Every structure is written in structure tokens, then in C-alpha cells.
Short mmCIF file of C-alpha atoms in Angstrom, two decimals:
data_model
loop_
_atom_site.label_atom_id
_atom_site.label_comp_id
_atom_site.label_asym_id
_atom_site.label_seq_id
_atom_site.Cartn_x
_atom_site.Cartn_y
_atom_site.Cartn_z
CA UNK A 1 14.59 22.73 14.51
CA UNK A 2 16.93 21.79 17.11
CA UNK A 3 15.98 17.83 17.39
CA UNK A 4 18.33 16.23 19.85
CA UNK A 5 21.58 14.40 18.84
CA UNK A 6 23.24 12.92 21.98
CA UNK A 7 21.64 9.13 22.04
CA UNK A 8 23.43 7.41 25.28
CA UNK A 9 25.39 4.20 24.04
CA UNK A 10 25.93 2.45 27.08
CA UNK A 11 21.83 1.67 27.35
CA UNK A 12 21.43 -2.26 27.57
CA UNK A 13 19.63 -3.86 24.68
CA UNK A 14 19.20 -7.45 26.70
CA UNK A 15 18.76 -7.77 30.62
CA UNK A 16 15.78 -10.19 31.14
CA UNK A 17 16.97 -10.48 35.22
CA UNK A 18 15.23 -6.97 35.50
CA UNK A 19 11.72 -7.59 34.62
CA UNK A 20 8.74 -7.84 37.15
CA UNK A 21 5.40 -8.41 37.40
CA UNK A 22 2.71 -6.17 38.06
CA UNK A 23 -0.74 -5.38 37.52
CA UNK A 24 -2.32 -2.49 35.97
CA UNK A 25 -5.43 -0.93 36.69
CA UNK A 26 -7.24 -3.39 34.12
CA UNK A 27 -5.76 -6.31 36.11
CA UNK A 28 -3.38 -7.19 33.16
CA UNK A 29 -0.10 -8.77 34.53
CA UNK A 30 2.45 -7.30 32.27
CA UNK A 31 6.35 -7.93 32.41
CA UNK A 32 7.84 -4.62 32.37
CA UNK A 33 11.67 -4.41 31.90
CA UNK A 34 13.44 -1.03 31.74
CA UNK A 35 12.83 0.72 28.19
CA UNK A 36 15.47 1.30 25.49
CA UNK A 37 13.81 3.65 23.57
CA UNK A 38 10.26 5.37 23.40
CA UNK A 39 8.32 6.00 20.55
CA UNK A 40 5.99 8.97 20.93
CA UNK A 41 3.30 9.46 17.78
CA UNK A 42 2.82 12.67 16.62
CA UNK A 43 -0.67 14.03 15.80
CA UNK A 44 -3.81 13.13 18.65
CA UNK A 45 -1.13 11.71 21.10
CA UNK A 46 1.27 14.56 21.91
CA UNK A 47 -1.21 16.83 21.41
CA UNK A 48 -5.11 16.98 21.54
CA UNK A 49 -7.31 19.40 20.26
CA UNK A 50 -10.39 17.58 19.76
CA UNK A 51 -9.36 16.30 15.88
CA UNK A 52 -9.56 19.88 14.52
CA UNK A 53 -6.02 19.42 13.03
CA UNK A 54 -6.77 16.25 11.91
CA UNK A 55 -9.61 17.03 10.04
CA UNK A 56 -8.29 20.04 8.50
CA UNK A 57 -5.31 17.09 7.07
CA UNK A 58 -8.72 14.72 5.92
CA UNK A 59 -9.95 18.17 4.34
CA UNK A 60 -6.94 18.94 2.40
CA UNK A 61 -6.77 15.33 1.20
CA UNK A 62 -10.11 15.49 -0.43
CA UNK A 63 -9.41 18.32 -1.88
CA UNK A 64 -6.14 17.51 -3.39
CA UNK A 65 -8.23 14.36 -4.91
CA UNK A 66 -11.22 15.91 -6.08
CA UNK A 67 -8.28 18.69 -8.30
CA UNK A 68 -7.15 15.69 -9.39
CA UNK A 69 -10.17 13.78 -11.08
CA UNK A 70 -11.12 11.36 -7.79
CA UNK A 71 -14.73 11.34 -6.98
CA UNK A 72 -15.87 13.09 -3.09
CA UNK A 73 -15.10 10.21 -0.80
CA UNK A 74 -12.50 8.03 -3.18
CA UNK A 75 -9.63 9.22 -1.16
CA UNK A 76 -11.08 8.04 2.46
CA UNK A 77 -11.87 4.64 0.37
CA UNK A 78 -8.37 4.02 -0.69
CA UNK A 79 -7.59 4.94 2.19
CA UNK A 80 -9.50 2.31 4.57
CA UNK A 81 -8.18 -0.27 1.30
CA UNK A 82 -4.80 0.00 1.11
CA UNK A 83 -4.19 1.65 4.16
CA UNK A 84 -3.14 5.08 3.58
CA UNK A 85 -4.49 7.27 0.70
CA UNK A 86 -1.28 7.76 -0.65
CA UNK A 87 -0.68 4.23 -1.09
CA UNK A 88 -3.93 3.47 -2.75
CA UNK A 89 -3.69 6.66 -4.93
CA UNK A 90 -0.20 5.27 -6.33
CA UNK A 91 -2.24 1.97 -6.99
CA UNK A 92 -4.84 3.31 -8.90
CA UNK A 93 -2.43 5.84 -10.93
CA UNK A 94 -3.69 9.00 -9.55
CA UNK A 95 0.14 9.70 -8.27
CA UNK A 96 3.05 9.12 -10.00
CA UNK A 97 5.49 6.59 -8.21
CA UNK A 98 7.94 8.94 -8.21
CA UNK A 99 9.86 10.94 -5.52
CA UNK A 100 8.88 14.06 -7.16
CA UNK A 101 5.41 13.58 -7.44
CA UNK A 102 5.10 11.70 -4.27
CA UNK A 103 6.44 14.55 -2.39
CA UNK A 104 4.10 17.37 -4.26
CA UNK A 105 1.35 15.40 -2.88
CA UNK A 106 2.91 15.56 0.12
CA UNK A 107 3.33 18.93 0.52
CA UNK A 108 0.22 19.91 -0.76
CA UNK A 109 -1.87 18.27 2.06
CA UNK A 110 0.35 18.99 4.57
CA UNK A 111 0.33 22.81 4.10
CA UNK A 112 -1.28 23.70 6.95
CA UNK A 113 -1.00 26.98 9.04
CA UNK A 114 -0.19 24.95 12.41
CA UNK A 115 -0.15 28.25 14.77
CA UNK A 116 -3.67 28.21 14.09
CA UNK A 117 -4.51 24.66 15.51
CA UNK A 118 -1.40 24.32 18.12
CA UNK A 119 0.40 26.56 20.58
CA UNK A 120 3.46 26.02 22.99
CA UNK A 121 2.61 22.96 26.26
CA UNK A 122 4.28 24.23 29.05
CA UNK A 123 2.48 21.49 30.74
CA UNK A 124 3.70 19.36 27.85
CA UNK A 125 7.47 20.20 27.79
CA UNK A 126 7.52 19.24 31.63
CA UNK A 127 6.36 15.88 31.03
CA UNK A 128 9.13 15.06 28.78
CA UNK A 129 11.57 16.71 30.32
CA UNK A 130 10.75 14.73 33.60
CA UNK A 131 10.99 11.68 32.20
CA UNK A 132 14.42 9.48 32.51
CA UNK A 133 16.91 11.66 30.69
CA UNK A 134 19.10 8.14 29.51
CA UNK A 135 15.93 6.86 27.39
CA UNK A 136 15.92 8.52 24.51
CA UNK A 137 12.95 9.90 22.74
CA UNK A 138 11.71 9.55 19.24
CA UNK A 139 8.49 10.69 17.40
CA UNK A 140 7.07 8.05 15.04
CA UNK A 141 4.82 9.31 12.79
CA UNK A 142 2.20 8.41 9.74
CA UNK A 143 2.98 11.87 8.50
CA UNK A 144 5.99 13.62 6.82
CA UNK A 145 8.58 14.81 8.68
CA UNK A 146 7.99 18.38 8.03
CA UNK A 147 4.34 18.64 9.40
CA UNK A 148 5.83 16.88 12.66
CA UNK A 149 9.09 19.18 13.21
CA UNK A 150 5.82 22.30 12.78
CA UNK A 151 3.96 20.50 15.13
CA UNK A 152 6.93 20.34 17.48
CA UNK A 153 8.26 23.56 17.44
CA UNK A 154 4.43 25.21 17.78
CA UNK A 155 4.38 22.79 21.15
CA UNK A 156 7.54 24.45 22.22
CA UNK A 157 8.89 20.49 22.49
CA UNK A 158 11.55 19.93 19.50
CA UNK A 159 14.65 19.96 21.27
CA UNK A 160 13.34 17.08 23.42
CA UNK A 161 13.67 14.31 20.87
CA UNK A 162 16.62 12.80 19.15
CA UNK A 163 15.22 12.43 15.48
CA UNK A 164 11.24 12.23 13.66
CA UNK A 165 10.71 8.38 11.89
CA UNK A 166 8.09 9.64 9.29
CA UNK A 167 6.42 7.70 6.51
CA UNK A 168 9.80 8.66 4.35
CA UNK A 169 11.84 6.79 6.71
CA UNK A 170 9.51 3.77 6.57
CA UNK A 171 9.74 3.56 2.98
CA UNK A 172 5.63 4.81 2.60
CA UNK A 173 4.57 1.64 3.92
CA UNK A 174 1.52 1.87 6.42
CA UNK A 175 2.38 2.56 9.85
CA UNK A 176 0.41 -0.07 11.00
CA UNK A 177 2.82 -2.62 8.68
CA UNK A 178 5.80 -4.74 9.90
CA UNK A 179 8.06 -3.15 7.76
CA UNK A 180 7.18 0.17 9.40
CA UNK A 181 8.17 -1.08 12.84
CA UNK A 182 10.98 -2.83 12.00
CA UNK A 183 12.40 0.43 10.20
CA UNK A 184 12.00 2.31 13.65
CA UNK A 185 13.58 -0.16 15.53
CA UNK A 186 16.40 -0.03 12.80
CA UNK A 187 16.37 3.95 12.51
CA UNK A 188 16.53 3.80 16.73
CA UNK A 189 19.17 1.46 16.96
CA UNK A 190 17.10 -1.07 19.49
CA UNK A 191 17.52 -4.74 19.26
CA UNK A 192 14.93 -6.19 21.66
CA UNK A 193 11.18 -5.02 20.72
CA UNK A 194 9.98 -5.75 24.37
CA UNK A 195 12.93 -2.85 24.94
CA UNK A 196 10.52 -0.55 22.99
CA UNK A 197 7.59 1.39 25.03
CA UNK A 198 5.13 2.99 22.16
CA UNK A 199 2.79 5.83 22.65
CA UNK A 200 -0.23 5.86 20.43
CA UNK A 201 -3.97 6.72 19.83
CA UNK A 202 -4.42 4.30 17.24
CA UNK A 203 -5.74 0.65 18.12
CA UNK A 204 -4.34 -0.57 14.59
CA UNK A 205 -0.77 0.61 15.37
CA UNK A 206 -0.97 -0.61 18.95
CA UNK A 207 -2.15 -4.22 17.69
CA UNK A 208 1.07 -4.44 15.54
CA UNK A 209 3.12 -3.06 18.20
CA UNK A 210 1.83 -6.15 20.54
CA UNK A 211 2.57 -8.48 17.83
CA UNK A 212 6.17 -7.19 17.17
CA UNK A 213 6.95 -7.51 20.51
CA UNK A 214 6.77 -4.03 21.97
CA UNK A 215 4.92 -2.37 24.32
CA UNK A 216 2.18 0.16 24.05
CA UNK A 217 0.10 2.62 25.23
CA UNK A 218 -2.82 3.42 24.79
CA UNK A 219 -3.29 7.63 24.76
CA UNK A 220 -6.87 8.61 23.71
CA UNK A 221 -9.78 6.71 24.82
CA UNK A 222 -12.59 8.66 22.68
CA UNK A 223 -13.08 7.37 19.06
CA UNK A 224 -13.02 10.33 16.71
CA UNK A 225 -16.01 9.31 14.59
CA UNK A 226 -18.56 8.63 17.20
CA UNK A 227 -17.59 10.11 20.84
CA UNK A 228 -17.38 6.34 22.14
CA UNK A 229 -15.35 5.46 24.63
CA UNK A 230 -12.45 2.90 23.17
CA UNK A 231 -10.43 0.18 24.65
CA UNK A 232 -7.41 -1.57 23.66
CA UNK A 233 -6.88 -5.28 24.06
CA UNK A 234 -3.48 -5.33 22.98
CA UNK A 235 -2.03 -2.34 24.72
CA UNK A 236 -1.16 -2.56 28.42
CA UNK A 237 -2.81 0.31 29.70
CA UNK A 238 -4.78 3.29 28.66
CA UNK A 239 -4.60 6.86 29.52
CA UNK A 240 -6.42 9.85 28.31
CA UNK A 241 -4.22 11.88 27.71
CA UNK A 242 -0.24 12.53 27.70
CA UNK A 243 -0.09 14.27 30.58
CA UNK A 244 -1.18 11.04 32.57
CA UNK A 245 1.91 9.06 31.51
CA UNK A 246 3.48 9.37 35.29
CA UNK A 247 0.36 8.09 37.12
CA UNK A 248 0.90 4.44 35.18
CA UNK A 249 4.64 4.84 34.62
CA UNK A 250 5.91 6.32 37.72
CA UNK A 251 9.31 4.43 37.29
CA UNK A 252 9.90 6.31 34.00
CA UNK A 253 10.14 9.77 35.48
CA UNK A 254 13.11 10.89 37.50
CA UNK A 255 11.61 11.89 40.67
CA UNK A 256 10.23 8.46 41.02
#
């Protein structure tokens, strides 16, 4: 994977004088400093395929769980209780708390033929290429690096990100935890949370982003389980898909 390695070193971390107030389509007044870093979720954010890949990941976890003595549906209950199925399984001693055992589990549940679910997305690539090149882009995912790498490669955008911040980078904490966001800022070398712009499909993740002082954009407004329209009070704006980003933040793009 050809991860972009050059990071601009002249990006200001704090410049309160550059803020300006605007109103978005939801009537919210916003303070808008230029972001220092862009954080993109991977699954169901950079791409959307009606949760086909997400459903396959869920079924892989369930298959692993049943093969290792868990009851049907128990992995999902552990996910709801602990934030991730992995943390729950470790707490319940289904998985040994060792790097080897954790890696074995993660490799097994992410062993998916990504090319059967994702393909090259020239429109997405053009959207990312059209963005301000002085603002570094990171993938911030609750998954593992190898899975994100395969997704980016299938989409044809693997060269457009500085790095991938995955569950291992965050010490296996849940993505919607303060520790995960602190790790992301540390890895991206950004000190001012208000300079972090975060795009995600998860309301929980966006809630923590706001608590951390990040700016958040909800990407995708349809609930996975019910199909109902969702909204997020903790996001400063909402879009149906990543292609729509320029319509709400035109100043992030070179042509503006």
C-alpha cells in the first residue's frame, strides 16, 4: 500500500482569528476555523454498499464465536455491553488477552474477499483529489489496518491518505471513547481539537467527537437496522454520502 508520507509542517495549530460564523441548512450557527487534519471513517463512510460488507463482517464474528463456544447472538450482546465484541470476549475469557490471540481473532473475522464487495471508485477519488492538498487526510477506523488497506486499495484511493489509525493504534479501546480520539490526535500530531474535522456514519462516534471539541459531519442518514432517517445533534452538518461533501464545505476544495 502506498500510504502518502509527506505531511505539511506549516499548518497552524491555533489561529482563533480565522474563525467565522455561518449557518448550515439545519440552522446551526458554526465557528469555522480551517481544519488542520481531516479524519475519515472507512466502512460505510468512504463507501456505501447497503451494509453488505458490514453484514459479512458481522456474520464472520458470529461464525468465529459459535466455533469457540459462544451462544448464538452472544457476540452481539457483548458488543453492546463492552463497545466491541473483542473487548467483551476478552473480559469473558473467550479470548486470551495476548497479542497473538487477539491477532488471530482479528485476522479470522476480517478474512473477507473485499473485491467481491468493493470496486474502483473514480468519483470518490476525484472528490478526495479536489480537496485542499495542504490538509492531511487520515483514515480513522474501528477496524484493523489490513482491512482498511484492502478497502482503500479496492476503491483505488490508497495513496491519498497519510496513514490509517486503527483499533490497534488506539490500544483496542472502543472508537467512541475519549482514549481513541486522543490517540488519533497524537498520531496526527494535532493539538487543537477544534482543528480536527471528522467524517463518520456513527452517531456514537460523532457524539464523542463533539465532547472532544472536534467538528463532525454525519455521512449517511439511513439507520442500518430500521432504514429510518437518522439525524445527529452532535454533528455540525449531515450529508447522504461522501460525494456531497463539497456542497456543505466548499472551502475545503481547491476550486473554491
